[in-house]
Coordinates of C-alpha atoms in Angstrom, one line a residue:
Chain A
X1 CA 38.3 35.8 -17.6
X2 CA 42.1 35.4 -17.8
X3 CA 42.2 34.6 -14.1
X4 CA 39.7 31.8 -14.5
X5 CA 41.5 30.3 -17.4
X6 CA 44.9 30.2 -15.6
X7 CA 43.1 28.6 -12.6
X8 CA 41.8 25.9 -14.9
X9 CA 45.2 25.3 -16.2
X10 CA 46.6 24.6 -12.8
X11 CA 44.2 21.7 -12.3
X12 CA 45.8 18.4 -13.4
X13 CA 43.9 16.9 -16.2
X14 CA 43.5 13.6 -14.4
X15 CA 41.6 15.3 -11.7
X16 CA 39.2 16.9 -14.1
X17 CA 38.7 13.6 -15.8
X18 CA 38.1 11.8 -12.5
X19 CA 35.6 14.4 -11.4
X20 CA 33.7 14.2 -14.7
X21 CA 33.8 10.4 -14.5
X22 CA 32.5 10.5 -11.0
X23 CA 29.6 12.8 -12.0
X24 CA 28.7 10.6 -14.9
X25 CA 28.9 7.5 -12.8
X26 CA 26.7 9.1 -10.2
X27 CA 24.2 10.2 -12.8
X28 CA 24.1 6.7 -14.3
X29 CA 23.8 4.9 -11.0
X30 CA 21.2 7.1 -9.4
X31 CA 19.1 8.3 -12.3
X32 CA 19.6 6.5 -15.6
X33 CA 20.0 2.9 -14.4
X34 CA 16.8 2.8 -12.4
X35 CA 14.9 4.3 -15.3
X36 CA 16.3 1.8 -17.7
X37 CA 15.5 -1.1 -15.3
X38 CA 11.9 -0.1 -15.1
X39 CA 11.5 -0.4 -18.9
X40 CA 13.8 -3.4 -19.2
X41 CA 11.8 -5.4 -16.6
X42 CA 8.5 -4.3 -18.1
X43 CA 9.5 -5.5 -21.5
X44 CA 11.3 -8.7 -20.3
X45 CA 8.6 -10.9 -21.8
X46 CA 8.0 -8.8 -24.9
X47 CA 5.5 -6.2 -26.0
X48 CA 2.5 -8.6 -26.1
X49 CA 2.6 -9.2 -22.3
X50 CA 3.5 -5.6 -21.7
X51 CA 0.3 -4.3 -23.4
X52 CA -1.8 -7.1 -22.0
X53 CA -0.7 -6.0 -18.5
X54 CA -1.8 -2.4 -19.2
X55 CA -5.2 -3.5 -20.6
X56 CA -6.1 -5.5 -17.6
X57 CA -9.3 -4.1 -16.0
X58 CA -7.7 -3.3 -12.6
X59 CA -4.8 -1.6 -14.3
X60 CA -7.2 0.5 -16.4
X61 CA -9.1 1.4 -13.3
X62 CA -5.9 2.5 -11.6
X63 CA -4.9 4.6 -14.6
X64 CA -8.4 6.2 -14.7
X65 CA -8.3 6.9 -11.0
X66 CA -4.8 8.4 -11.2
X67 CA -5.8 10.7 -14.0
X68 CA -9.0 11.7 -12.2
X69 CA -7.1 12.5 -9.0
X70 CA -4.6 14.7 -10.9
X71 CA -7.5 16.3 -12.9
X72 CA -9.0 17.5 -9.6
X73 CA -5.9 18.2 -7.5
X74 CA -3.9 20.1 -10.1
X75 CA -6.6 22.7 -11.0
X76 CA -7.4 23.3 -7.3
X77 CA -3.8 23.8 -6.4
X78 CA -3.2 26.0 -9.4
X79 CA -6.0 28.3 -8.4
X80 CA -4.8 28.2 -4.8
X81 CA -1.1 28.7 -5.7
X82 CA -2.0 31.7 -7.9
X83 CA -4.1 33.3 -5.2
X84 CA -1.6 32.6 -2.5
X85 CA 1.3 33.9 -4.5
X86 CA -0.6 37.0 -5.6
X87 CA -1.6 37.8 -2.0
X88 CA 1.8 37.1 -0.5
X89 CA 3.8 39.1 -3.0
X90 CA 1.6 42.0 -4.0
X91 CA 0.2 42.9 -0.6
X92 CA 1.3 43.5 3.0
X93 CA -0.8 42.0 5.7
X94 CA -0.5 40.6 9.2
X95 CA 0.4 36.9 9.4
X96 CA 2.1 36.8 6.0
X97 CA 5.2 34.9 7.1
X98 CA 3.0 32.4 9.0
X99 CA 1.0 31.8 5.8
X100 CA 4.3 31.2 3.9
X101 CA 5.4 28.7 6.4
X102 CA 2.0 26.9 6.3
X103 CA 2.2 26.7 2.5
X104 CA 5.6 25.0 2.8
X105 CA 4.3 22.5 5.5
X106 CA 3.3 19.7 3.1
X107 CA 6.9 19.7 1.7
X108 CA 8.4 19.1 5.1
X109 CA 6.1 16.7 6.8
X110 CA 6.2 13.0 5.9
X111 CA 3.5 12.0 3.4
X112 CA 2.4 9.3 5.8
X113 CA 1.5 12.0 8.3
X114 CA -0.4 13.8 5.5
X115 CA -2.5 10.6 5.0
X116 CA -2.9 9.9 8.7
X117 CA -4.3 13.3 9.6
X118 CA -7.3 12.6 7.3
X119 CA -7.8 9.2 9.0
X120 CA -7.8 11.0 12.4
X121 CA -10.2 13.6 11.1
X122 CA -12.6 11.7 8.9
X123 CA -12.0 8.1 9.9
X124 CA -14.8 6.2 11.6
X125 CA -13.1 6.9 14.9
X126 CA -12.0 10.4 13.9
X127 CA -13.2 13.8 14.9
X128 CA -15.8 14.1 12.2
X129 CA -16.3 10.3 11.7
X130 CA -19.6 9.9 13.6
X131 CA -21.1 13.0 11.9
X132 CA -20.1 11.8 8.4
X133 CA -21.4 8.4 9.3
X134 CA -24.8 9.7 10.1
X135 CA -25.1 11.0 6.5
X136 CA -23.5 7.9 5.1
X137 CA -20.6 10.0 3.6
X138 CA -17.4 8.0 3.1
X139 CA -14.2 10.1 3.0
X140 CA -11.5 7.7 4.1
X141 CA -10.9 4.5 2.1
X142 CA -12.7 6.0 -0.9
X143 CA -11.8 8.0 -3.9
X144 CA -12.6 11.2 -2.0
X145 CA -9.9 10.4 0.6
X146 CA -7.4 9.7 -2.1
X147 CA -8.2 13.1 -3.7
X148 CA -7.9 14.9 -0.4
X149 CA -4.6 13.4 0.5
X150 CA -3.2 14.2 -3.0
X151 CA -4.5 17.8 -2.8
X152 CA -2.7 18.3 0.6
X153 CA 0.6 16.8 -0.6
X154 CA 0.7 18.8 -3.9
X155 CA -0.5 22.0 -2.3
X156 CA 2.8 23.9 -2.3
X157 CA 4.1 23.1 -5.8
X158 CA 2.5 26.0 -7.8
X159 CA 2.7 28.6 -5.0
X160 CA 6.4 27.7 -4.4
X161 CA 7.3 28.2 -8.1
X162 CA 5.5 31.5 -8.3
X163 CA 6.4 33.3 -5.0
X164 CA 10.2 33.8 -5.6
X165 CA 9.6 35.1 -9.1
X166 CA 6.8 37.4 -8.2
X167 CA 8.8 38.7 -5.3
X168 CA 11.7 39.5 -7.6
X169 CA 9.3 41.2 -10.1
X170 CA 7.8 43.4 -7.4
X171 CA 4.5 45.2 -7.8
X172 CA 5.6 48.2 -9.9
X173 CA 3.8 47.1 -13.0
X174 CA 0.6 46.4 -11.2
X175 CA 0.9 49.8 -9.5
X176 CA 1.3 51.4 -13.0
X177 CA -1.8 49.5 -14.2
X178 CA -3.8 50.7 -11.3
X179 CA -2.9 54.3 -11.9
X180 CA -4.1 53.8 -15.5
X181 CA -7.4 52.7 -14.1
X182 CA -7.3 49.0 -14.7
X183 CA -9.4 46.8 -12.5
X184 CA -7.9 44.1 -10.3
X185 CA -8.9 41.3 -12.7
X186 CA -7.7 43.2 -15.7
X187 CA -4.4 43.9 -14.0
X188 CA -4.0 40.2 -13.1
X189 CA -4.8 38.8 -16.6
X190 CA -3.0 41.5 -18.6
X191 CA 0.0 42.3 -16.4
X192 CA 0.7 39.7 -13.8
X193 CA -0.2 36.5 -15.6
X194 CA 1.9 37.1 -18.7
X195 CA 4.9 37.8 -16.5
X196 CA 4.6 34.6 -14.6
X197 CA 3.3 32.1 -17.1
X198 CA 6.5 30.1 -17.4
X199 CA 6.9 29.7 -13.7
X200 CA 3.2 28.9 -13.5
X201 CA 3.5 26.2 -16.2
X202 CA 6.5 24.7 -14.5
X203 CA 4.6 24.6 -11.2
X204 CA 1.6 23.0 -12.8
X205 CA 3.9 20.3 -14.4
X206 CA 5.6 19.5 -11.1
X207 CA 2.3 19.4 -9.3
X208 CA 0.9 17.0 -11.9
X209 CA 3.9 14.7 -11.7
X210 CA 3.6 14.6 -8.0
X211 CA -0.2 14.2 -8.0
X212 CA 0.1 11.1 -10.2
X213 CA 3.1 9.6 -8.4
X214 CA 2.2 10.1 -4.7
X215 CA 2.4 6.9 -2.7
X216 CA 2.7 7.4 1.0
X217 CA -0.2 9.7 1.8
X218 CA -2.5 7.9 -0.6
X219 CA -1.5 4.4 0.7
X220 CA -2.8 5.4 4.2
X221 CA -6.2 6.6 3.1
X222 CA -6.9 4.3 0.1
X223 CA -7.8 0.9 1.8
X224 CA -6.0 -0.8 -1.1
X225 CA -9.2 -2.0 -2.8
X226 CA -8.1 -3.5 -6.1
X227 CA -9.7 -1.8 -9.1
X228 CA -11.5 0.8 -6.9
X229 CA -9.2 2.9 -4.7
X230 CA -5.8 1.8 -5.9
X231 CA -4.0 4.6 -7.9
X232 CA -1.2 3.6 -10.2
X233 CA 1.6 3.7 -7.6
X234 CA -0.6 1.5 -5.3
X235 CA -1.4 -0.8 -8.1
X236 CA 2.3 -1.3 -8.8
X237 CA 2.7 -2.4 -5.2
X238 CA -0.3 -4.8 -5.3
X239 CA 1.0 -6.4 -8.5
X240 CA 4.5 -6.7 -7.1
X241 CA 3.1 -8.4 -4.0
X242 CA 1.3 -10.8 -6.3
X243 CA 4.5 -11.9 -8.0
X244 CA 3.3 -10.2 -11.2
X245 CA 6.6 -8.5 -11.7
X246 CA 6.2 -7.9 -15.4
X247 CA 2.8 -6.3 -14.9
X248 CA 4.1 -4.3 -11.9
X249 CA 6.9 -2.8 -14.0
X250 CA 4.6 -2.3 -17.0
X251 CA 2.4 0.0 -14.9
X252 CA 5.5 1.6 -13.3
X253 CA 6.9 2.2 -16.8
X254 CA 3.6 4.0 -17.8
X255 CA 4.0 6.1 -14.7
X256 CA 7.6 6.9 -15.7
X257 CA 6.4 7.6 -19.2
X258 CA 3.8 10.2 -17.9
X259 CA 6.6 11.9 -16.1
X260 CA 8.9 11.9 -19.2
X261 CA 6.1 13.2 -21.3
X262 CA 5.4 16.0 -18.8
X263 CA 9.1 17.0 -19.0
X264 CA 9.1 16.7 -22.8
X265 CA 6.1 19.0 -23.1
X266 CA 7.8 21.5 -20.9
X267 CA 11.0 21.4 -23.1
X268 CA 9.0 21.6 -26.3
X269 CA 7.0 24.7 -25.1
X270 CA 10.2 26.3 -24.0
X271 CA 11.8 25.7 -27.4
X272 CA 8.7 26.8 -29.3
X273 CA 8.4 30.0 -27.4
X274 CA 12.1 30.7 -26.9
X275 CA 11.8 34.1 -28.5
X276 CA 8.9 35.2 -26.4
X277 CA 10.7 33.9 -23.4
X278 CA 13.8 35.9 -24.3
X279 CA 11.8 39.0 -24.9
X280 CA 10.1 38.6 -21.6
X281 CA 13.4 38.3 -19.8
X282 CA 14.7 41.3 -21.6
X283 CA 11.8 43.3 -20.4
Chain B
X1 CA -6.3 32.8 -20.8
X2 CA -9.1 34.1 -18.6
X3 CA -11.6 31.8 -20.2
X4 CA -9.4 28.7 -19.8
X5 CA -8.9 29.4 -16.2
X6 CA -12.5 29.8 -15.3
X7 CA -13.3 26.8 -17.3
X8 CA -10.8 24.8 -15.3
X9 CA -12.2 26.0 -12.0
X10 CA -15.7 25.0 -13.2
X11 CA -14.4 21.6 -14.2
X12 CA -12.8 21.1 -10.8
X13 CA -16.1 22.0 -9.1
X14 CA -18.0 19.6 -11.3
X15 CA -15.4 16.9 -10.6
X16 CA -15.9 17.2 -6.9
X17 CA -19.6 17.2 -7.2
X18 CA -19.6 14.2 -9.4
X19 CA -17.3 12.5 -6.9
X20 CA -19.7 13.1 -4.0
X21 CA -22.6 11.9 -6.1
X22 CA -20.8 8.8 -7.2
X23 CA -19.9 7.7 -3.7
X24 CA -23.5 8.5 -2.5
X25 CA -25.1 6.6 -5.3
X26 CA -22.9 3.6 -4.8
X27 CA -25.2 1.7 -2.5
X28 CA -28.2 2.0 -4.8
X29 CA -26.6 0.2 -7.8
X30 CA -28.3 -3.0 -8.7
X31 CA -25.3 -5.1 -9.2
X32 CA -24.3 -6.6 -5.9
X33 CA -20.8 -5.7 -4.6
X34 CA -19.0 -7.2 -1.6
X35 CA -15.7 -6.1 -0.2
X36 CA -13.6 -8.8 1.3
X37 CA -10.8 -7.4 3.5
X38 CA -8.2 -10.1 3.9
X39 CA -4.6 -10.8 5.0
X40 CA -1.6 -11.0 2.8
X41 CA -1.1 -14.6 1.5
X42 CA -4.8 -15.2 0.5
X43 CA -4.5 -13.1 -2.7
X44 CA -4.5 -16.1 -5.0
X45 CA -7.0 -18.1 -3.0
X46 CA -9.7 -15.4 -3.0
X47 CA -9.0 -14.4 -6.6
X48 CA -10.1 -18.0 -7.6
X49 CA -12.7 -18.3 -4.9
X50 CA -14.5 -15.1 -5.9
X51 CA -15.0 -16.4 -9.4
X52 CA -16.3 -19.7 -8.1
X53 CA -18.7 -18.0 -5.7
X54 CA -19.9 -15.4 -8.3
X55 CA -20.8 -18.3 -10.6
X56 CA -22.6 -20.1 -7.8
X57 CA -24.4 -17.0 -6.8
X58 CA -25.6 -16.3 -10.4
X59 CA -26.7 -19.9 -10.7
X60 CA -28.8 -19.8 -7.5
X61 CA -30.1 -16.2 -7.8
X62 CA -31.5 -16.2 -11.4
X63 CA -28.3 -14.8 -12.9
X64 CA -27.7 -11.9 -10.6
X65 CA -24.2 -10.5 -11.0
X66 CA -22.0 -10.2 -7.9
X67 CA -18.7 -8.6 -7.8
X68 CA -16.3 -9.1 -4.9
X69 CA -13.6 -6.5 -4.4
X70 CA -10.4 -7.5 -2.5
X71 CA -8.1 -5.6 -0.2
X72 CA -5.0 -7.3 1.2
X73 CA -2.3 -6.4 3.7
X74 CA -0.9 -7.4 7.1
X75 CA -3.8 -8.9 9.1
X76 CA -3.4 -6.4 12.0
X77 CA -3.2 -3.4 9.7
X78 CA -6.3 -4.6 7.8
X79 CA -8.3 -4.9 11.1
X80 CA -7.2 -1.4 12.0
X81 CA -8.5 -0.1 8.6
X82 CA -11.9 -1.7 9.1
X83 CA -12.1 -0.1 12.6
X84 CA -11.2 3.2 10.9
X85 CA -14.0 2.9 8.5
X86 CA -13.0 0.6 5.6
X87 CA -16.4 -0.7 4.5
X88 CA -15.7 -4.4 4.5
X89 CA -18.7 -6.7 4.2
X90 CA -16.6 -9.7 5.3
X91 CA -13.2 -10.0 6.9
X92 CA -11.1 -13.1 6.3
X93 CA -8.1 -12.5 8.6
X94 CA -5.1 -14.4 9.8
X95 CA -6.3 -15.0 13.3
X96 CA -9.2 -14.6 15.6
X97 CA -7.8 -11.8 17.7
X98 CA -7.8 -9.4 14.8
X99 CA -11.5 -10.0 14.3
X100 CA -12.0 -9.7 18.1
X101 CA -10.4 -6.3 17.8
X102 CA -13.1 -5.2 15.3
X103 CA -15.8 -6.8 17.4
X104 CA -14.7 -4.8 20.5
X105 CA -15.5 -1.6 18.5
X106 CA -19.0 -2.9 18.0
X107 CA -18.8 -3.5 14.3
X108 CA -19.1 -7.3 14.6
X109 CA -21.2 -9.3 17.1
X110 CA -19.2 -10.5 20.1
X111 CA -20.2 -14.1 19.5
X112 CA -19.0 -14.1 15.9
X113 CA -16.6 -17.1 16.4
X114 CA -19.6 -19.4 17.1
X115 CA -21.7 -18.3 14.1
X116 CA -19.8 -20.6 11.7
X117 CA -18.5 -24.1 12.2
X118 CA -15.0 -24.9 13.3
X119 CA -14.4 -21.6 15.3
X120 CA -15.3 -19.7 12.1
X121 CA -12.1 -20.9 10.5
X122 CA -13.1 -22.7 7.3
X123 CA -9.5 -23.9 6.7
X124 CA -6.4 -24.2 8.8
X125 CA -2.7 -23.9 8.2
X126 CA 0.5 -24.1 10.0
X127 CA 3.9 -22.4 10.0
X128 CA 6.8 -24.1 8.1
X129 CA 10.2 -23.2 6.9
X130 CA 11.3 -22.2 3.3
X131 CA 15.0 -22.6 2.8
X132 CA 17.4 -22.2 -0.2
X133 CA 17.5 -25.2 -2.5
X134 CA 19.4 -28.2 -1.0
X135 CA 19.0 -26.7 2.5
X136 CA 22.7 -25.7 2.7
X137 CA 22.4 -24.8 6.4
X138 CA 20.6 -28.0 7.3
X139 CA 17.7 -26.3 9.0
X140 CA 15.3 -29.0 10.3
X141 CA 13.7 -27.7 13.5
X142 CA 13.0 -24.5 15.4
X143 CA 16.2 -24.7 17.4
X144 CA 18.2 -24.4 14.2
X145 CA 16.8 -20.9 13.7
X146 CA 18.6 -19.6 16.8
X147 CA 22.0 -20.8 15.6
X148 CA 24.7 -18.1 15.3
X149 CA 25.0 -16.8 11.8
X150 CA 21.6 -18.0 10.5
X151 CA 19.6 -15.2 9.0
X152 CA 15.8 -15.6 9.6
X153 CA 13.1 -13.8 7.7
X154 CA 9.7 -13.3 9.4
X155 CA 7.3 -10.3 9.3
X156 CA 6.6 -8.0 12.2
X157 CA 4.2 -9.6 14.8
X158 CA 2.8 -6.1 15.5
X159 CA 1.2 -5.8 12.1
X160 CA 1.2 -9.4 10.6
X161 CA -0.9 -12.3 11.7
X162 CA 1.4 -14.9 10.3
X163 CA 4.3 -13.4 12.2
X164 CA 2.3 -13.8 15.5
X165 CA 1.7 -17.5 14.6
X166 CA 5.5 -17.8 13.9
X167 CA 6.4 -16.2 17.2
X168 CA 3.9 -18.4 19.2
X169 CA 5.1 -21.6 17.4
X170 CA 8.7 -20.8 18.4
X171 CA 7.6 -20.1 22.0
X172 CA 5.6 -23.3 22.2
X173 CA 8.5 -25.3 20.9
X174 CA 10.9 -23.9 23.5
X175 CA 8.4 -24.4 26.2
X176 CA 8.0 -28.1 25.5
X177 CA 11.7 -28.9 25.6
X178 CA 12.9 -30.8 28.6
X179 CA 13.3 -28.2 31.4
X180 CA 11.5 -25.7 29.3
X181 CA 10.0 -22.8 31.3
X182 CA 8.6 -19.4 30.3
X183 CA 12.0 -17.9 31.0
X184 CA 13.8 -20.3 28.6
X185 CA 11.1 -19.8 26.0
X186 CA 11.6 -16.0 26.3
X187 CA 15.4 -16.4 25.9
X188 CA 14.9 -18.7 22.9
X189 CA 12.5 -16.3 21.0
X190 CA 14.8 -13.4 21.8
X191 CA 17.7 -15.3 20.3
X192 CA 15.6 -16.1 17.3
X193 CA 14.6 -12.5 16.7
X194 CA 18.3 -11.4 17.0
X195 CA 18.8 -13.4 13.8
X196 CA 16.1 -11.5 11.9
X197 CA 17.6 -8.7 9.7
X198 CA 14.3 -7.3 8.2
X199 CA 10.8 -7.2 9.7
X200 CA 8.3 -6.6 6.9
X201 CA 4.7 -5.5 7.8
X202 CA 3.0 -8.5 6.1
X203 CA 3.7 -12.1 5.1
X204 CA 3.9 -11.3 1.4
X205 CA 6.5 -8.6 2.0
X206 CA 8.7 -11.2 3.8
X207 CA 8.3 -13.7 1.0
X208 CA 9.4 -11.1 -1.5
X209 CA 12.3 -10.2 0.7
X210 CA 13.4 -13.8 0.9
X211 CA 12.6 -15.0 -2.6
X212 CA 13.0 -12.0 -4.8
X213 CA 15.6 -9.9 -3.0
X214 CA 17.4 -13.1 -1.8
X215 CA 17.9 -12.0 1.8
X216 CA 18.1 -14.5 4.6
X217 CA 18.7 -18.3 5.0
X218 CA 15.2 -19.3 6.1
X219 CA 11.8 -17.8 5.8
X220 CA 9.2 -18.8 8.5
X221 CA 5.8 -18.6 6.8
X222 CA 2.4 -20.1 6.2
X223 CA 2.4 -23.5 4.7
X224 CA 0.3 -22.2 1.7
X225 CA 2.6 -19.2 1.3
X226 CA 5.7 -21.5 1.1
X227 CA 4.1 -23.7 -1.6
X228 CA 3.0 -20.6 -3.5
X229 CA 6.5 -19.2 -3.4
X230 CA 7.9 -22.5 -4.6
X231 CA 5.4 -22.5 -7.5
X232 CA 5.9 -18.9 -8.4
X233 CA 9.7 -18.9 -8.5
X234 CA 10.0 -22.3 -10.1
X235 CA 11.2 -25.7 -8.8
X236 CA 14.8 -26.0 -7.7
X237 CA 15.0 -22.6 -6.0
X238 CA 13.7 -23.4 -2.6
X239 CA 12.9 -26.4 -0.4
X240 CA 10.0 -26.5 2.1
X241 CA 11.1 -27.9 5.5
X242 CA 8.4 -29.2 7.8
X243 CA 9.5 -29.0 11.4
X244 CA 8.4 -32.0 13.4
X245 CA 6.3 -29.7 15.5
X246 CA 4.4 -26.5 14.8
X247 CA 1.3 -24.6 15.6
X248 CA -2.3 -25.0 14.3
X249 CA -3.1 -21.7 12.7
X250 CA -6.8 -21.0 12.4
X251 CA -7.4 -18.0 10.0
X252 CA -10.9 -16.8 10.9
X253 CA -13.7 -15.3 8.8
X254 CA -16.7 -13.1 9.8
X255 CA -19.4 -10.9 8.4
X256 CA -19.0 -7.3 9.5
X257 CA -22.5 -6.8 10.9
X258 CA -22.5 -3.0 11.0
X259 CA -21.5 -2.7 7.4
X260 CA -23.7 -5.4 5.8
X261 CA -26.8 -4.1 7.6
X262 CA -26.2 -0.6 6.4
X263 CA -25.4 -1.7 2.8
X264 CA -28.1 -4.4 2.7
X265 CA -25.6 -7.1 1.8
X266 CA -26.0 -9.5 4.7
X267 CA -27.5 -12.3 2.7
X268 CA -24.8 -12.3 0.1
X269 CA -22.0 -11.8 2.7
X270 CA -23.2 -14.8 4.8
X271 CA -23.6 -17.0 1.7
X272 CA -20.1 -16.0 0.6
X273 CA -18.6 -17.3 3.9
X274 CA -20.8 -20.4 4.1
X275 CA -19.8 -21.4 0.6
X276 CA -16.2 -21.7 1.9
X277 CA -17.4 -24.8 3.9
X278 CA -18.9 -26.6 0.9
X279 CA -17.0 -29.3 -0.9
X280 CA -16.2 -26.9 -3.8
X281 CA -14.9 -24.3 -1.4
X282 CA -12.9 -26.8 0.6
X283 CA -11.5 -28.3 -2.5
X284 CA -10.3 -24.9 -3.8
X285 CA -8.7 -24.2 -0.4
X286 CA -6.9 -27.5 -0.5
X287 CA -5.6 -26.9 -4.0
X288 CA -4.2 -23.6 -2.7
X289 CA -2.5 -25.5 0.2
X290 CA -4.9 -24.4 2.9
X291 CA -5.7 -27.5 5.1
X292 CA -9.4 -28.2 4.5
X293 CA -11.8 -28.9 7.5
X294 CA -13.9 -31.4 5.5
X295 CA -12.6 -34.8 6.3
X296 CA -13.2 -36.2 2.9
X297 CA -11.5 -33.4 1.0
X298 CA -8.6 -33.6 3.5
X299 CA -8.3 -37.4 2.9
X300 CA -8.2 -36.8 -0.9
X301 CA -5.4 -34.3 -0.4
X302 CA -3.5 -36.1 2.3
X303 CA -0.3 -36.2 0.4
X304 CA -0.2 -32.4 0.2
X305 CA -0.3 -31.9 3.9
X306 CA 2.4 -33.8 5.9
X307 CA 1.1 -34.9 9.3
X308 CA 3.2 -33.0 11.9
X309 CA 2.4 -32.4 15.5
X310 CA 0.4 -29.3 15.9
X311 CA -0.5 -27.5 19.1
X312 CA -3.2 -24.8 19.5
X313 CA -3.1 -21.3 21.0
X314 CA -5.8 -22.3 23.4
X315 CA -3.8 -25.2 24.8
X316 CA -0.4 -23.5 25.2
X317 CA -1.3 -19.8 25.6
X318 CA -4.9 -19.9 27.1
X319 CA -6.5 -18.3 24.0
X320 CA -5.7 -15.4 21.8
X321 CA -6.9 -12.6 24.1
X322 CA -4.3 -13.9 26.7
X323 CA -1.6 -14.4 24.1
X324 CA -2.1 -10.9 22.6
X325 CA -2.1 -9.2 26.0
X326 CA 1.1 -11.0 27.2
X327 CA 3.1 -11.0 24.1
X328 CA 2.1 -8.4 21.5
X329 CA 0.4 -5.5 23.3
X330 CA 2.5 -2.4 23.7
X331 CA 5.1 -3.1 26.3
X332 CA 4.5 -6.8 26.1
X333 CA 7.1 -9.6 25.8
X334 CA 7.8 -8.9 22.1
X335 CA 8.5 -5.3 22.8
X336 CA 10.7 -6.2 25.7
X337 CA 12.8 -8.7 23.9
X338 CA 13.3 -6.6 20.8
X339 CA 14.1 -3.4 22.6
X340 CA 17.6 -2.3 22.1
X341 CA 19.6 -1.9 25.4
X342 CA 19.8 1.8 26.1
X343 CA 23.3 3.4 25.6

């Protein structure tokens, strides 16, 4: 302790000041200013035009589609993430590290590729295109394609939050539960889930934010049909391209708002359950 | 906790099921729906035209509702999407070649260009220059674009139809100079593209780059797009410069046979395109600065469309198939002149 304090004393105060200023400047330039700009541009012509832009039928369709896509992708990837993390951390099996790498893949490949693979698989000229065509099933350039691309891109979020935590926790408690005669499900819901619920929630929140905000992969498979297959990020691009800058930023601000609300919910829950959280850590 | 999780899983399952059902049932809905897959600068034209046509359709079909959905993007990219399965009933693209590409895949009859009057191009346009107000760099003609230090904005000919017209207009200009040869034309176009700092994928992207982000001294673009930018951003920001010579751009339209036959929308799709040739359709095109084919409508709007010398792709390049093969195919002249010399 005393060592560290004397080290701090040796640093000239101007250096400390400069470093802090630099950090603040960086934060303002990279994070705060863009956020402020979105809202400033959206409200440039007042609240009337702002709300009018959000109530426009195509904007409403985009909002509905975005929520629908998130409502499908997030539960799917929550179940998948839980199952994958459970399997990877509580059991030993052949090919485990390969599975871990595969789960990470959507993080490392470009979203454009994530979209393009679906065109190559299910597009009219793709591997399964002719087959799907026979049964008149449209995957690409429809809501189904948008959902598929989003599911792929958001696949790792829950699993990636859970795996490190569950690895650190080990499987001692589950083993104890097993010796006491608990079934697999009972062990999962009474032992494992309470231990990981905060990480799980954080993973779900990140997954939701990404599912609503994904642009690249969705842009490839959507076909950009106004009011039908345009999610909010795509609708922002369409509006921007139509010189409707206020409307574009209005929809963008709503998207930013969704993200802020997601983070606020997380902070609120953390504050509300601070005691439980501490108890859990203590254990 | 256990309950809420299983409920979620069930909800997800229902969601997927409903989704499949929704896409399946789509075709059986009574309200007619058309999808018009178009290129970039036509957003405003077709937004107005769709309303006009829907009213006309309801009037002549005992009040039947018709809804026309729109998709816009670079012309080449849009053609690619239709080939990959985007269910367009009609395509209204920037040039005939992009529709040919769809026809080659069997989705449109090969003779599509003769099915409607005027090479299936209900309106024409040309490529002009948009410069900063007052034209500070005194850009008047194509050779001004190759001057040192002039920054030129045009989209990428690989993905944008307008950009291919730009490129061919510049080439045709160089070719008709005294002692112009394919070699001097190639050098001229190469010099021009050296002055291009950003290649957007579509015409609208380039307009935004030039007008909103304020990059570049001159934008080469569609006549209609130049007027639209001038109106959108207010007077006194930009000037439109008509070069004494440019190219006759024929943006073509076609019914996508494979899709309309499957969806049972052929009658509506054909009526939609034919209505473009009526006086009402032509008038709307003219008001949006597309040059109408109808002589009377054109005469009424003569002041909007300065008379400059226009050459056609057929005359100078022997048709689009030839132009595409020589200039824009992989390894073609455009690739050669924009390739960076290897280190």
